[in-house]
Structures are given as structure tokens and as C-alpha cells.
Amino acid sequence: MKSTKPVLRALAGEALPVPPVWIMRQAGRYLPEYRATREKAGDFLSLCYNSDFATEVTLQPIRRFDFDASIIFADILLIPHALGADLSFVEGEGPRLSAITGKSDFDTLKGADDIHETLAPVYQTMRNLSSELPKKCALIGFAGAPWTVATYMIAGKGTPDQGPARKFKTEQRAAFQQLMDLLTEATINYLNAQISAGAEIVKLFDTWAGCLTGQDFEDFAVRPVAKIISGIREKHPEIPVIAFPREAGMGYVDFHEKTGANCVAVDHFATPNWAAQNVQPGGCVQGNLDPVHMVDGGADLVSQTKKVVSAFSNGPHIFNLGHGITPDANPKNVHLMIDTIRGN
């Protein structure tokens, strides 16, 4: 049965007169109601693992902006945490994990089938959202792609150039491949469980795909995502998948075909016209307004929003930012963006 939800229609290949819209990190610190809920939760991980609080912050931007899709509130590093890595979030600095520096560190991790007890609150949040979202709003589950998750696990934190992970994959290739294989299998299990709990779409975030070049991009950005999508299709053939290989450049071309993704999310470093000509022929495209416009607003926001809508108007398109909305964004600018898209 054909869905009436705009995001699902776009993912099925339909070019809509008004593109559906949601934004990455739409539940976040730019919203005062999010900050209030996070304070009640106590810390970031507690917010992720408390299904009542996580449900509430996921619903907040839907109530405020009437987005066409809702993405569950969680974090890409919950998988390594479920695998047994230590994880904490330092205010103003980001995540801290127990670093993997060699095979002995890797050997302490759990198996890919042993993640679900830790992640059970995420599945409960998904079930909550399935019954509480507006009927037109599609529910998105997500995970980090294996390469990006591995970069944090190897360095023990985020780094500017992912140097530790690139060094590890060169010097300890077998151990690195073993880690990638574990993360790939765990991600398949995690996303399939999210779908069983109610996700109608799943998305893979490969934030650091742009650090990979040549054969490494094929081996560690394309191949694991293709395997994950295949693993999802085996159990849930009807569920569409969005893939986001950020800063992939020319790697965006043919990414639909190589991975089997229904939709490729494009960052703001690619021009809309280029993406429309080179990426959209493969299927739905998501993107790609520069997040800075959510801070600056004004006439530039309106003109650039119209430019994105126009560029992708001849094919299936989900309007989104080229990366996550930032904490200093003004909610009024989000309203202006949506009004511009919908012609209000």
C-alpha cells in the first residue's frame, strides 16, 4: 500500500511539488525546551537511555516546527558503549571512550549479538514515538556508519583529521578490519531492532567519510554501508535507507548504486546544481542547505533555501541541512526556512 507520508513518498522515488523537510540534530541545544529537559535528565547519556526523556526531546521539534519526519534521539556512540567500551560526554569537549590501541583492547569487546540489553531503552523510545507522532510524520532510526564509529573508538575521542584511525588501519590492518566487521554486524542488528520497534526509515551517518580516499573510500565507506543495507533488506525489504557519507565529494556519484541506498544525503560543500546533476539521477537526494543560515537568517536564508528547492525540483528530494543544526542557531530561522519551502 502506497504511503501518504511525504518523506516516504520521496524515498519511493516521487518528485513532490513541495519537498518534505526535516533537519539533522533537530532535537538539540538550540531549543530552550531541549535544554530544560536535558537538565532534568542530568547528563547526556542519561537523556539517551531514559525513554521518557528521549521521547520528549524527539517530539519537541515536531510540535514546534511541524517537520515531516522525526529522528529518534540517541547517539552514534551507543553501539560501542553497548559493545563494552567506556563512554562519557565531557561538557564543551565531546565524547570520551576507552581507546583501542591494539588487538588486546579489541578482544575485551562483546559480540555483535550482545548489544540489545544496553540498547533496550532506545527500542522503547522508538515504540513510544510510533504511537505519539502525528500521522503525516515519518519515524527515522539511525546509527553511525562503521568507519566513523571506529574513528572515535580508536582515538578515544573526536579528532580534527582522524589521524589515529588512519594510522591504525595502516599499521594494524587485520585488527582494524576485525573492528570494522564487528561494527558492521552490530549495526545491522541495531537497525533491524529499531525497525522492529517501529522505525519506518533508517539512516547511516558517516560523518568522517571525507577522510577516506581512493580504495580506502571503497573499502571502508562504501562496502560496510552496502553490507549493512543488505542485512537490513534481508529482514525488512520494504524499509528505505538514507546514507550520509559527509564530505565525500566525487564519492557521492554512484553512491546509490554501489550501496543500495534509497537516498543519499549531501553535505553543503556540494553545490545543489552539481548534486542534482550527478547524484539525484541515482535516486532520492537529501540536503543540502548550509547550517550557517540557521544562525544568520535573513534574505540569504530565503534565497539559498529557494535555490536548493529549485535545483532538486525535477526529482525526488528531501529538504535538509548539509550537516546538523548548531547550538547557536535561532529557532525563528528554522520557521523562516520552512515557510519558504512550503510557500507560506
Coordinates of C-alpha atoms in Angstrom, one line a residue, residues 6-342:
P6 CA 5.7 12.9 2.2
V7 CA 9.1 11.6 3.2
L8 CA 8.2 8.0 2.4
R9 CA 6.8 9.2 -1.0
A10 CA 10.1 10.9 -1.8
L11 CA 12.1 7.9 -0.7
A12 CA 10.0 5.8 -3.1
G13 CA 11.2 8.0 -5.9
E14 CA 8.4 10.5 -6.2
A15 CA 9.2 14.1 -7.1
L16 CA 6.8 16.2 -5.0
P17 CA 5.8 19.8 -5.7
V18 CA 6.8 20.7 -2.2
P19 CA 9.7 18.7 -0.8
P20 CA 9.3 17.2 2.7
V21 CA 11.6 18.7 5.3
W22 CA 13.3 17.7 8.5
I23 CA 16.8 18.7 9.8
M24 CA 19.7 16.9 11.3
R25 CA 20.0 17.4 15.1
Q26 CA 16.6 18.9 15.1
A27 CA 16.3 17.9 18.8
G28 CA 19.1 19.8 20.2
R29 CA 20.6 22.7 22.2
Y30 CA 19.3 25.5 20.0
L31 CA 15.8 24.8 21.5
P32 CA 15.1 26.0 25.1
E33 CA 12.8 23.2 25.8
Y34 CA 15.5 20.7 24.9
R35 CA 17.9 22.4 27.3
A36 CA 15.3 22.2 30.1
T37 CA 14.7 18.5 29.5
R38 CA 18.4 17.7 29.4
E39 CA 18.9 19.5 32.7
K40 CA 16.2 17.3 34.2
A41 CA 17.9 14.2 32.8
G42 CA 21.2 15.1 34.5
D43 CA 23.7 14.2 31.7
F44 CA 23.7 13.4 28.0
L45 CA 23.9 9.6 28.3
S46 CA 21.1 9.6 30.9
L47 CA 19.0 11.5 28.4
C48 CA 19.7 8.9 25.7
Y49 CA 18.8 6.0 27.9
N50 CA 15.7 7.4 29.6
S51 CA 13.0 6.6 27.1
D52 CA 10.5 9.1 28.6
F53 CA 13.0 12.0 28.3
A54 CA 14.3 10.8 24.9
T55 CA 10.7 10.6 23.6
E56 CA 10.0 14.1 24.9
V57 CA 13.0 15.7 23.2
T58 CA 12.3 13.9 20.0
L59 CA 8.8 15.3 19.9
Q60 CA 9.8 18.9 20.8
P61 CA 10.8 20.0 17.3
I62 CA 7.8 18.2 15.8
R63 CA 5.5 20.3 18.0
R64 CA 7.3 23.5 17.3
F65 CA 8.1 23.2 13.5
D66 CA 5.7 20.5 12.1
F67 CA 8.5 18.7 10.4
D68 CA 7.7 15.8 8.0
A69 CA 10.0 13.4 9.8
S70 CA 11.2 12.7 13.3
I71 CA 14.6 11.1 14.0
I72 CA 14.9 9.3 17.3
F73 CA 17.1 11.0 19.9
A74 CA 20.1 8.9 20.5
D75 CA 23.9 9.0 19.7
I76 CA 26.1 7.2 17.2
L77 CA 28.4 6.1 20.0
L78 CA 25.8 4.0 21.8
I79 CA 26.9 0.9 19.8
P80 CA 30.5 1.0 21.2
H81 CA 29.0 1.6 24.6
A82 CA 26.8 -1.5 24.1
L83 CA 29.8 -3.5 23.0
G84 CA 31.5 -2.7 26.3
A85 CA 33.5 0.4 25.6
D86 CA 33.6 3.0 28.4
L87 CA 31.7 6.1 27.3
S88 CA 31.2 9.6 28.8
F89 CA 30.5 13.0 27.4
V90 CA 32.5 16.0 28.7
E91 CA 30.6 19.3 28.6
G92 CA 32.1 21.5 25.9
E93 CA 34.6 18.9 24.8
G94 CA 32.5 16.0 23.4
P95 CA 32.7 12.2 23.9
R96 CA 35.4 10.2 25.7
L97 CA 35.8 6.5 25.1
S98 CA 38.3 3.8 26.2
A99 CA 40.7 3.9 23.2
I100 CA 41.5 0.9 21.1
T101 CA 45.3 0.9 20.5
G102 CA 45.8 -2.8 19.7
K103 CA 44.1 -6.2 19.3
S104 CA 44.2 -6.8 23.1
D105 CA 41.8 -3.8 23.6
F106 CA 39.6 -5.1 20.9
D107 CA 39.4 -8.5 22.4
T108 CA 37.6 -7.1 25.5
L109 CA 34.6 -6.1 23.5
K110 CA 31.3 -8.0 23.4
G111 CA 29.9 -9.8 20.3
A112 CA 27.6 -8.1 17.8
D113 CA 24.6 -10.1 19.2
D114 CA 25.2 -8.9 22.8
I115 CA 24.2 -5.3 22.4
H116 CA 20.4 -5.3 22.9
E117 CA 20.2 -5.3 26.7
T118 CA 22.1 -2.0 26.8
L119 CA 20.1 -0.6 23.9
A120 CA 16.7 -1.7 25.1
P121 CA 15.8 1.9 26.2
V122 CA 16.3 3.1 22.6
Y123 CA 13.9 0.5 21.3
Q124 CA 11.4 1.6 24.0
T125 CA 11.7 5.2 22.8
M126 CA 11.0 4.0 19.3
R127 CA 7.9 2.3 20.4
N128 CA 6.8 5.4 22.3
L129 CA 7.3 7.5 19.2
S130 CA 5.4 5.1 16.9
S131 CA 2.2 5.8 18.9
E132 CA 2.8 9.5 19.6
L133 CA 3.9 11.1 16.4
P134 CA 1.5 12.9 14.1
K135 CA 0.1 10.7 11.3
K136 CA 2.0 12.5 8.5
C137 CA 5.3 12.4 10.3
A138 CA 7.7 9.5 9.4
L139 CA 9.9 8.0 12.1
I140 CA 13.6 7.6 11.4
G141 CA 16.0 5.4 13.2
F142 CA 19.8 5.7 12.8
A143 CA 23.3 4.6 13.5
G144 CA 26.8 5.7 12.8
A145 CA 28.5 4.1 9.9
P146 CA 31.3 1.7 10.9
W147 CA 34.2 3.9 9.7
T148 CA 33.0 7.0 11.7
V149 CA 32.3 5.0 14.8
A150 CA 35.7 3.3 14.6
T151 CA 37.5 6.6 14.4
Y152 CA 36.1 7.5 17.8
M153 CA 36.8 4.1 19.3
I154 CA 40.4 4.1 18.1
A155 CA 41.2 7.7 19.2
G156 CA 39.1 7.6 22.3
K157 CA 37.6 10.9 21.3
G158 CA 36.9 13.1 18.2
T159 CA 40.0 14.4 16.4
P160 CA 40.3 17.0 13.6
D161 CA 41.8 14.7 11.0
Q162 CA 41.0 11.2 12.3
G163 CA 44.8 10.6 12.3
P164 CA 44.8 7.8 14.9
A165 CA 42.2 5.7 13.0
R166 CA 44.1 6.2 9.7
K167 CA 47.3 5.2 11.3
F168 CA 45.7 2.2 13.0
K169 CA 44.2 0.9 9.7
T170 CA 47.6 1.2 8.0
E171 CA 49.7 -0.4 10.8
Q172 CA 47.3 -2.9 12.2
R173 CA 45.2 -3.8 9.2
A174 CA 43.9 -7.2 10.4
A175 CA 42.8 -5.8 13.8
F176 CA 41.2 -2.8 12.0
Q177 CA 39.3 -5.0 9.6
Q178 CA 38.1 -7.1 12.6
L179 CA 36.8 -4.0 14.3
M180 CA 35.0 -2.8 11.1
D181 CA 33.4 -6.3 10.7
L182 CA 32.2 -6.2 14.3
L183 CA 30.7 -2.7 14.0
T184 CA 29.1 -3.7 10.7
E185 CA 27.3 -6.7 12.2
A186 CA 26.4 -4.8 15.4
T187 CA 24.9 -2.0 13.2
I188 CA 22.8 -4.5 11.2
N189 CA 21.4 -5.9 14.5
Y190 CA 20.8 -2.5 16.0
L191 CA 19.0 -1.0 13.0
N192 CA 16.9 -4.2 12.5
A193 CA 15.9 -3.9 16.1
Q194 CA 14.9 -0.3 15.7
I195 CA 12.8 -1.2 12.7
S196 CA 11.1 -4.0 14.7
A197 CA 10.3 -1.3 17.3
G198 CA 8.7 1.0 14.8
A199 CA 11.3 2.8 12.6
E200 CA 9.9 3.4 9.1
I201 CA 13.3 4.7 7.7
V202 CA 16.8 4.2 8.9
K203 CA 19.8 6.5 8.3
L204 CA 23.6 5.8 8.4
F205 CA 25.8 8.8 9.4
D206 CA 29.3 8.5 8.1
T207 CA 30.5 11.9 9.4
W208 CA 34.1 11.3 8.6
A209 CA 33.8 9.6 5.2
G210 CA 35.6 12.5 3.7
C211 CA 38.8 11.4 5.4
L212 CA 39.0 8.4 3.2
T213 CA 40.3 8.5 -0.3
G214 CA 40.8 6.1 -3.2
Q215 CA 40.4 2.4 -2.4
D216 CA 40.0 3.1 1.3
F217 CA 36.8 5.0 0.5
E218 CA 35.5 2.0 -1.4
D219 CA 36.7 -0.5 1.3
F220 CA 35.6 1.4 4.4
A221 CA 32.9 3.9 3.4
V222 CA 31.1 2.1 0.6
R223 CA 31.5 -1.6 1.3
P224 CA 30.4 -1.6 5.0
V225 CA 27.3 0.5 4.2
A226 CA 26.4 -1.8 1.3
K227 CA 26.7 -4.8 3.7
I228 CA 24.5 -3.1 6.3
I229 CA 21.8 -2.2 3.8
S230 CA 21.9 -5.8 2.5
G231 CA 21.5 -7.0 6.1
I232 CA 18.5 -4.8 6.6
R233 CA 16.9 -5.8 3.3
E234 CA 17.1 -9.5 4.3
K235 CA 14.7 -8.9 7.2
H236 CA 12.9 -5.7 6.2
P237 CA 13.0 -5.3 2.4
E238 CA 10.4 -2.5 2.5
I239 CA 12.3 -0.2 4.8
P240 CA 14.1 2.7 3.0
V241 CA 17.7 3.6 3.9
I242 CA 19.3 7.1 3.8
A243 CA 23.1 7.2 3.7
F244 CA 25.2 10.2 4.5
P245 CA 28.9 10.0 3.5
R246 CA 29.8 13.5 4.6
E247 CA 32.4 15.4 2.5
A248 CA 32.5 12.5 0.1
G249 CA 33.0 14.9 -2.9
M250 CA 33.1 12.8 -6.1
G251 CA 32.3 9.8 -3.9
Y252 CA 28.7 10.9 -3.9
V253 CA 28.5 9.9 -7.5
D254 CA 27.1 6.4 -7.9
F255 CA 26.8 6.0 -4.1
H256 CA 23.1 4.9 -4.5
E257 CA 24.1 2.2 -6.9
K258 CA 27.2 1.0 -5.0
T259 CA 25.5 0.8 -1.6
G260 CA 21.8 0.2 -2.4
A261 CA 20.7 3.3 -0.5
N262 CA 17.3 4.7 -1.4
C263 CA 18.5 8.2 -0.6
V264 CA 22.0 9.8 -0.4
A265 CA 22.3 12.8 1.9
V266 CA 24.5 15.5 0.5
D267 CA 26.6 18.0 2.6
H268 CA 26.6 21.8 2.0
F269 CA 30.1 21.6 0.4
A270 CA 28.5 20.2 -2.8
T271 CA 26.5 22.8 -4.8
P272 CA 22.8 21.9 -5.3
N273 CA 23.1 22.0 -9.1
W274 CA 26.1 19.7 -9.1
A275 CA 24.3 17.2 -6.8
A276 CA 21.1 17.4 -8.9
Q277 CA 23.1 16.6 -12.0
N278 CA 25.4 13.9 -10.5
V279 CA 23.7 12.3 -7.5
Q280 CA 19.9 12.7 -8.0
P281 CA 19.8 10.6 -11.2
G282 CA 20.6 7.6 -8.9
G283 CA 17.6 8.2 -6.6
C284 CA 16.3 10.5 -3.9
V285 CA 18.7 13.2 -2.6
Q286 CA 18.5 14.7 0.9
G287 CA 20.0 18.1 1.6
N288 CA 21.8 20.5 1.5
L289 CA 21.4 24.0 2.9
D290 CA 24.4 25.3 4.8
P291 CA 23.7 25.2 8.6
V292 CA 25.1 28.7 8.9
H293 CA 21.9 30.1 7.6
M294 CA 20.1 28.8 10.7
V295 CA 22.3 31.3 12.6
D296 CA 22.4 34.2 10.2
G297 CA 18.8 34.1 8.8
G298 CA 17.6 37.0 6.7
A299 CA 17.5 37.3 2.9
D300 CA 20.4 34.9 2.3
L301 CA 18.5 32.2 4.1
V302 CA 15.4 32.7 1.9
S303 CA 17.4 32.9 -1.3
Q304 CA 19.6 29.9 -0.6
T305 CA 16.5 27.8 0.5
K306 CA 14.8 28.6 -2.8
K307 CA 18.0 27.7 -4.6
V308 CA 18.1 24.3 -3.0
V309 CA 14.4 23.6 -3.7
S310 CA 14.7 24.7 -7.3
A311 CA 17.8 22.7 -8.0
F312 CA 16.3 19.4 -6.9
S313 CA 12.8 20.1 -8.1
N314 CA 12.9 17.7 -11.1
G315 CA 13.5 14.6 -9.0
P316 CA 12.8 13.1 -5.5
H317 CA 14.2 15.3 -2.8
I318 CA 14.0 15.6 1.0
F319 CA 15.0 19.1 2.1
N320 CA 17.5 19.1 4.9
L321 CA 20.7 20.9 6.0
G322 CA 24.1 19.9 4.8
H323 CA 25.0 18.9 8.4
G324 CA 23.5 19.2 11.8
I325 CA 21.9 22.4 13.1
T326 CA 24.3 24.1 15.5
P327 CA 23.6 25.2 19.2
D328 CA 23.8 28.9 18.3
A329 CA 21.0 28.6 15.7
N330 CA 17.9 30.7 16.1
P331 CA 14.6 28.8 16.0
K332 CA 13.0 31.8 14.2
N333 CA 15.3 31.0 11.3
V334 CA 14.0 27.4 11.2
H335 CA 10.5 28.7 10.9
L336 CA 11.6 31.1 8.1
M337 CA 13.2 28.2 6.2
I338 CA 10.1 26.0 6.5
D339 CA 7.8 28.9 5.4
T340 CA 10.0 29.5 2.4
I341 CA 9.9 25.8 1.4
R342 CA 6.2 25.5 1.8

